[in-house]
XYZ file of C-alpha atoms in Angstrom:
441
model
C 146.332 80.621 92.498
C 145.261 80.036 88.863
C 146.992 77.248 86.976
C 150.150 78.409 85.238
C 150.883 77.769 81.576
C 154.495 76.609 81.723
C 154.877 76.869 77.941
C 155.282 80.657 78.116
C 158.583 80.413 80.046
C 162.012 80.128 78.429
C 164.411 77.451 79.661
C 166.525 80.135 81.403
C 163.578 81.985 82.997
C 164.589 84.153 85.991
C 162.653 85.970 88.678
C 164.886 89.035 88.682
C 165.160 92.220 86.585
C 166.433 91.841 83.041
C 168.390 95.041 83.712
C 170.589 93.237 86.240
C 172.247 91.348 83.394
C 174.181 94.596 82.788
C 174.423 96.035 86.319
C 173.728 94.203 89.557
C 173.062 95.822 92.950
C 176.227 96.446 94.905
C 177.044 95.772 98.534
C 178.852 98.914 99.684
C 179.372 98.989 103.411
C 180.956 101.888 105.264
C 183.956 100.754 107.306
C 182.736 102.931 110.167
C 179.920 105.436 110.326
C 180.896 109.033 111.068
C 179.808 110.189 114.492
C 178.676 113.444 112.936
C 177.914 114.716 109.445
C 176.122 117.617 107.819
C 173.278 115.616 106.240
C 171.998 112.065 106.556
C 170.157 110.872 103.460
C 167.847 107.924 104.110
C 167.467 105.914 100.905
C 170.045 105.201 98.212
C 167.919 105.305 95.072
C 167.872 107.942 92.336
C 166.610 110.670 94.674
C 168.999 109.882 97.516
C 172.105 109.710 95.338
C 171.144 112.871 93.431
C 170.667 114.671 96.759
C 174.111 113.590 97.985
C 175.712 114.590 94.670
C 174.217 118.097 94.835
C 175.257 118.457 98.475
C 178.827 117.426 97.656
C 179.040 119.893 94.791
C 177.937 122.564 97.272
C 180.640 121.641 99.777
C 178.282 119.787 102.153
C 179.111 116.385 103.654
C 176.522 113.615 103.631
C 175.966 110.020 104.693
C 173.657 107.922 102.501
C 171.954 105.064 104.352
C 170.644 102.171 102.257
C 168.836 99.315 103.976
C 169.909 96.746 101.369
C 172.376 96.697 98.519
C 172.740 99.859 96.488
C 170.487 99.420 93.466
C 168.244 96.717 94.908
C 165.175 98.978 95.044
C 162.881 100.531 92.480
C 165.598 102.535 90.719
C 166.812 99.434 88.854
C 163.358 97.870 88.507
C 161.458 100.383 86.368
C 160.666 100.182 82.676
C 163.217 102.914 81.998
C 160.796 105.277 80.255
C 161.133 109.024 80.727
C 159.226 112.029 79.481
C 158.803 115.755 79.944
C 155.330 115.235 81.322
C 153.391 114.010 84.334
C 150.032 112.316 84.584
C 148.092 115.486 85.340
C 144.930 114.802 87.301
C 145.116 110.987 87.383
C 144.775 109.761 90.977
C 145.353 106.189 92.157
C 141.852 106.347 93.701
C 140.199 107.002 90.355
C 139.296 110.557 91.286
C 139.644 113.162 88.552
C 141.668 116.037 89.981
C 141.347 119.606 88.779
C 144.421 121.738 89.452
C 144.624 125.508 89.306
C 145.927 126.759 85.928
C 149.033 128.268 87.527
C 149.892 124.907 89.147
C 149.468 123.136 85.792
C 151.901 125.610 84.239
C 154.395 125.022 87.053
C 154.069 121.238 86.824
C 154.558 121.250 83.051
C 157.615 123.464 83.476
C 159.131 121.275 86.207
C 158.523 118.121 84.195
C 160.367 119.638 81.233
C 163.185 120.774 83.537
C 163.408 117.258 85.020
C 163.683 115.685 81.572
C 166.350 118.140 80.434
C 168.143 117.811 83.752
C 168.405 114.056 83.339
C 169.910 114.458 79.867
C 172.411 116.974 81.276
C 173.245 114.636 84.166
C 173.950 111.733 81.810
C 176.227 113.976 79.763
C 178.011 115.574 82.722
C 178.789 112.272 84.437
C 179.409 110.438 81.131
C 176.886 107.718 81.967
C 176.533 105.054 79.279
C 172.903 104.017 79.783
C 171.505 103.736 76.232
C 169.617 107.019 76.471
C 167.365 107.460 73.424
C 164.952 110.319 72.769
C 162.370 108.682 70.506
C 159.088 109.929 72.007
C 156.111 108.158 73.603
C 152.771 106.943 72.278
C 149.851 106.967 74.742
C 147.146 104.658 73.446
C 143.416 105.153 74.052
C 141.924 101.822 75.153
C 138.339 102.867 74.311
C 136.589 105.464 72.183
C 135.609 107.394 75.314
C 139.250 107.394 76.390
C 140.222 109.078 73.134
C 137.803 111.900 73.915
C 139.432 112.140 77.334
C 142.807 112.446 75.632
C 141.439 115.279 73.539
C 140.523 117.154 76.729
C 143.912 116.385 78.255
C 145.624 117.551 75.073
C 143.850 120.910 75.252
C 144.774 121.263 78.947
C 148.422 120.479 78.279
C 148.618 122.874 75.366
C 147.035 125.667 77.416
C 149.581 124.886 80.150
C 152.477 125.425 77.765
C 153.213 121.924 76.428
C 153.982 122.096 72.695
C 155.473 118.670 72.004
C 152.265 116.611 71.948
C 149.822 115.753 69.177
C 146.686 113.657 68.810
C 146.863 110.516 66.685
C 143.694 109.087 65.115
C 142.999 105.365 64.951
C 143.638 105.500 61.215
C 147.092 106.998 61.842
C 148.265 104.857 64.775
C 149.940 102.147 62.670
C 152.588 104.762 61.957
C 153.374 104.705 65.702
C 152.738 101.122 66.827
C 152.199 97.799 65.082
C 148.846 97.187 66.760
C 145.138 97.789 66.183
C 144.343 97.455 69.879
C 143.951 101.190 70.524
C 141.425 103.819 69.438
C 144.112 106.302 68.491
C 146.151 108.137 71.064
C 148.559 110.934 71.747
C 152.261 111.267 70.946
C 154.729 113.109 73.166
C 157.913 113.898 71.275
C 159.866 115.042 74.339
C 160.179 111.552 75.765
C 162.569 108.680 75.615
C 164.019 105.665 77.347
C 167.181 104.437 78.988
C 168.625 101.414 80.760
C 167.556 102.178 84.353
C 170.146 99.983 86.055
C 173.041 101.358 84.003
C 171.791 104.882 84.706
C 171.682 104.030 88.402
C 175.164 102.527 88.203
C 176.473 105.725 86.637
C 174.842 107.842 89.340
C 176.297 105.567 92.012
C 179.756 105.877 90.449
C 179.369 109.680 90.444
C 178.598 109.577 94.170
C 181.607 107.367 94.861
C 183.876 109.851 93.080
C 182.930 112.567 95.584
C 184.932 112.295 98.777
C 182.390 114.160 100.884
C 179.790 111.384 100.399
C 179.830 108.308 102.652
C 177.807 105.364 101.355
C 176.532 102.837 103.899
C 174.748 99.859 102.382
C 173.079 97.170 104.476
C 172.574 99.857 107.107
C 168.923 100.506 107.889
C 167.922 103.657 109.747
C 165.927 102.535 112.775
C 165.234 105.753 114.656
C 165.096 109.544 114.352
C 164.972 112.083 117.146
C 165.595 115.788 117.441
C 168.896 116.924 118.891
C 168.724 120.676 119.416
C 168.627 122.176 115.947
C 169.733 118.897 114.383
C 169.003 115.178 114.511
C 170.248 111.927 115.981
C 169.842 109.065 113.531
C 169.947 105.551 114.944
C 171.080 102.843 112.532
C 171.867 99.144 112.679
C 175.554 100.152 112.825
C 175.373 102.916 115.400
C 174.177 106.483 115.887
C 174.968 109.540 113.777
C 174.353 113.218 114.513
C 173.391 115.467 111.597
C 172.219 119.003 110.970
C 169.675 117.803 108.412
C 167.948 114.575 107.416
C 166.585 113.926 103.927
C 164.089 111.073 103.544
C 164.183 109.616 100.021
C 162.531 106.230 100.539
C 159.616 106.766 98.136
C 157.715 103.468 97.566
C 159.564 101.819 100.465
C 158.716 104.422 103.110
C 158.010 102.707 106.416
C 157.578 103.183 110.129
C 160.758 105.248 110.526
C 158.742 108.243 109.273
C 155.073 107.481 110.056
C 153.876 110.951 109.022
C 155.255 110.406 105.540
C 154.138 106.785 105.459
C 150.510 107.896 105.940
C 150.818 110.109 102.876
C 152.270 107.572 100.443
C 150.688 104.476 98.942
C 153.137 101.832 97.667
C 151.692 100.154 94.575
C 153.485 97.204 93.013
C 154.567 97.509 89.398
C 155.207 94.220 87.571
C 157.383 93.680 84.485
C 158.447 90.914 82.119
C 161.133 90.679 79.448
C 160.688 88.465 76.405
C 163.221 86.344 74.582
C 164.764 87.823 71.440
C 162.276 88.467 68.641
C 162.615 87.084 65.112
C 164.352 89.436 62.642
C 162.125 92.266 61.454
C 159.387 91.826 64.055
C 160.714 94.457 66.467
C 160.734 97.155 63.770
C 157.208 96.163 62.780
C 155.718 96.562 66.249
C 157.819 99.621 67.152
C 158.588 101.480 63.899
C 159.801 104.702 65.526
C 161.497 103.352 68.626
C 158.900 104.897 70.936
C 157.869 103.871 74.416
C 154.210 102.918 74.863
C 151.666 103.476 77.591
C 147.883 103.559 77.706
C 144.772 105.067 79.233
C 143.507 102.060 81.157
C 143.079 102.523 84.887
C 144.993 99.257 85.272
C 147.619 100.453 82.843
C 150.387 98.738 80.930
C 153.577 100.205 79.493
C 156.166 98.735 77.170
C 159.185 99.313 74.965
C 161.976 97.518 73.166
C 165.142 96.606 75.070
C 168.194 98.801 74.350
C 169.492 96.333 71.761
C 166.107 96.381 70.009
C 165.664 92.612 70.276
C 163.235 92.089 73.178
C 160.028 93.586 74.532
C 160.027 94.932 78.084
C 156.361 94.879 79.162
C 155.047 96.109 82.495
C 151.933 97.140 84.341
C 149.685 96.538 87.296
C 149.129 92.791 86.947
C 147.852 93.306 90.484
C 148.221 96.350 92.755
C 150.179 94.316 95.311
C 153.082 91.863 95.178
C 152.227 88.470 93.668
C 154.194 85.283 92.858
C 156.517 85.533 89.888
C 154.922 82.845 87.721
C 151.448 84.361 88.082
C 152.836 87.830 87.423
C 154.522 86.632 84.246
C 151.415 84.843 82.998
C 149.129 87.835 83.539
C 151.527 90.189 81.798
C 152.212 87.787 78.940
C 148.461 87.494 78.358
C 148.132 91.297 78.254
C 151.104 91.553 75.888
C 149.551 89.119 73.402
C 146.241 90.976 73.605
C 148.016 94.090 72.331
C 150.546 92.446 70.019
C 149.081 89.104 68.829
C 152.117 88.389 66.654
C 154.121 87.736 69.826
C 151.971 84.750 70.837
C 154.849 82.284 70.476
C 157.453 84.481 72.185
C 158.515 83.249 75.633
C 159.253 85.112 78.866
C 162.845 85.180 80.133
C 162.586 87.501 83.169
C 159.972 88.827 85.548
C 160.286 91.224 88.478
C 158.410 93.795 90.538
C 159.031 96.982 92.500
C 157.078 99.586 94.442
C 155.899 102.906 93.026
C 154.839 105.605 95.503
C 151.524 107.367 94.851
C 150.232 110.479 96.589
C 146.648 111.562 97.206
C 146.980 114.585 94.915
C 148.854 112.599 92.213
C 151.847 114.961 92.385
C 155.484 114.408 93.395
C 156.576 116.301 96.490
C 159.737 117.746 97.962
C 160.084 119.953 101.007
C 159.977 119.767 104.794
C 157.572 117.979 107.127
C 158.038 117.889 110.902
C 161.537 119.276 110.376
C 162.576 116.499 107.980
C 163.448 117.162 104.364
C 161.858 114.719 101.939
C 161.685 113.746 98.264
C 158.835 111.315 97.569
C 155.847 110.479 95.407
C 157.003 109.784 91.873
C 153.517 108.494 90.859
C 155.140 106.483 88.085
C 157.408 109.241 86.723
C 160.438 108.535 88.861
C 163.213 108.055 86.309
C 163.463 111.759 85.515
C 161.586 113.323 88.436
C 163.374 111.721 91.383
C 166.918 112.759 90.330
C 165.560 116.238 89.563
C 163.931 116.667 92.963
C 166.883 115.089 94.770
C 169.208 117.551 93.072
C 166.881 120.426 93.997
C 166.640 119.493 97.684
C 170.425 119.068 97.839
C 170.975 122.458 96.265
C 168.415 123.982 98.631
C 170.169 122.671 101.750
C 173.532 123.799 100.355
C 172.140 127.282 99.680
C 172.654 126.970 95.925
C 169.078 126.649 94.657
C 167.957 129.446 92.357
C 164.217 130.022 92.586
C 161.701 128.017 94.587
C 161.888 124.328 95.396
C 159.607 122.467 92.949
C 156.328 121.217 94.485
C 157.250 122.622 97.909
C 154.296 125.033 97.941
C 151.796 122.180 97.553
C 151.335 120.494 100.936
C 151.739 116.717 100.886
C 148.188 115.663 101.812
C 147.287 112.843 104.199
C 145.110 110.044 102.823
C 141.740 109.573 104.543
C 141.354 106.377 106.599
C 144.936 105.368 105.804
C 147.534 104.493 108.434
C 150.293 103.322 106.096
C 148.965 99.840 105.294
C 147.208 99.913 101.887
C 144.333 97.561 102.763
C 142.170 99.084 100.034
C 144.399 98.274 97.034
C 142.829 94.898 96.129
C 139.383 96.539 96.098
C 140.589 99.474 93.988
C 142.318 97.088 91.598
C 139.181 94.978 91.211
C 136.998 98.028 90.656
C 139.417 99.457 88.083
C 139.507 96.189 86.141
C 135.700 96.131 86.076
C 135.489 99.744 84.875
C 138.112 99.119 82.184
C 136.112 96.092 81.017
C 132.941 98.165 80.774
C 134.702 100.961 78.867
C 136.183 98.548 76.369
C 132.959 96.639 75.805
C 131.579 99.818 74.220
C 134.732 100.304 72.171
């Protein structure tokens, strides 16, 4: 491991999410598991809780199984950015995907619905999670990337998106206090929230519904058909259910090998800085936007809800790495973009898994008789609650229209058995290609 510069760490440095200062994962164990229920939901993140909530509101009982504490997974580990858009055509393999125009229109529409649905959910359940709708700036890391954004802009506009605009390099200081980028694109229908407080509010909403049983520290260990239903084996006993919904996303494992072969878990790494000197936050983030970029090995960042810190994340590596190395790599990337933060120390670092699919789209539907909600591809804050709500409504017979993404089959990944052996090679290749692109900036 490379030598670590200890000077970048604050005296109270922690290897856990900054978000947990406001809401920590909760150990919620069921006293006894029901012998029988209508639906077993495997996974207690955004998607799983939203599924159970929709089922309850449709008069359907459910049991939510969470292998660890509620909130210990990716739902409280993200950067907390949300937008009414998806990364159309951007595959984790580097392939450029070309979707049919009608699918692009559907995807744009569902992304907008997911964004609006999240805002409605926060309002309906009175969740205090520092939701702000300040837009997003997507920075072009090379001149060629800006031309790619121009093409993407035209595709989005033809697909019905009206909230985006191109920003030239001469204009970008109005959006971000940095000269690192070659211009970019602004999405006005975007924002940010405190992901752990949002999760806590969703968890509280589930606990208010008597037809939902929450079972934390209760891993599902087996699934088998039982007539028209299922028998679910857990560490605390067996449960019979009419339906099973798998909502394990970036933590999908051997319980559902068919799904596991269709999802690649990629580690996302994040740091939080100490509080910035007065005035510096407004200088680097004049409009309160979230930031992301066009690099293959991307980074994303924002101010903390109190406007005093920078939350900076990205693919320091594509797999899990030690905390000190993770923090150093991210701190280096942060200073590259915002040199004025060179003396600012790191207080927190953490990581979590994001699930990527071969076609770069989220998916919800049925596979081998199991319902599933998976594949956020980095857009999970708004998309996973939206798809969880949709699958819950569908099972309860209350969904109007078609289930989003259900018509697109979840594709298997060639030469992949569920262990992402190829990620270090892809990561290395992407870093090399980014370097080449930026050398001809």
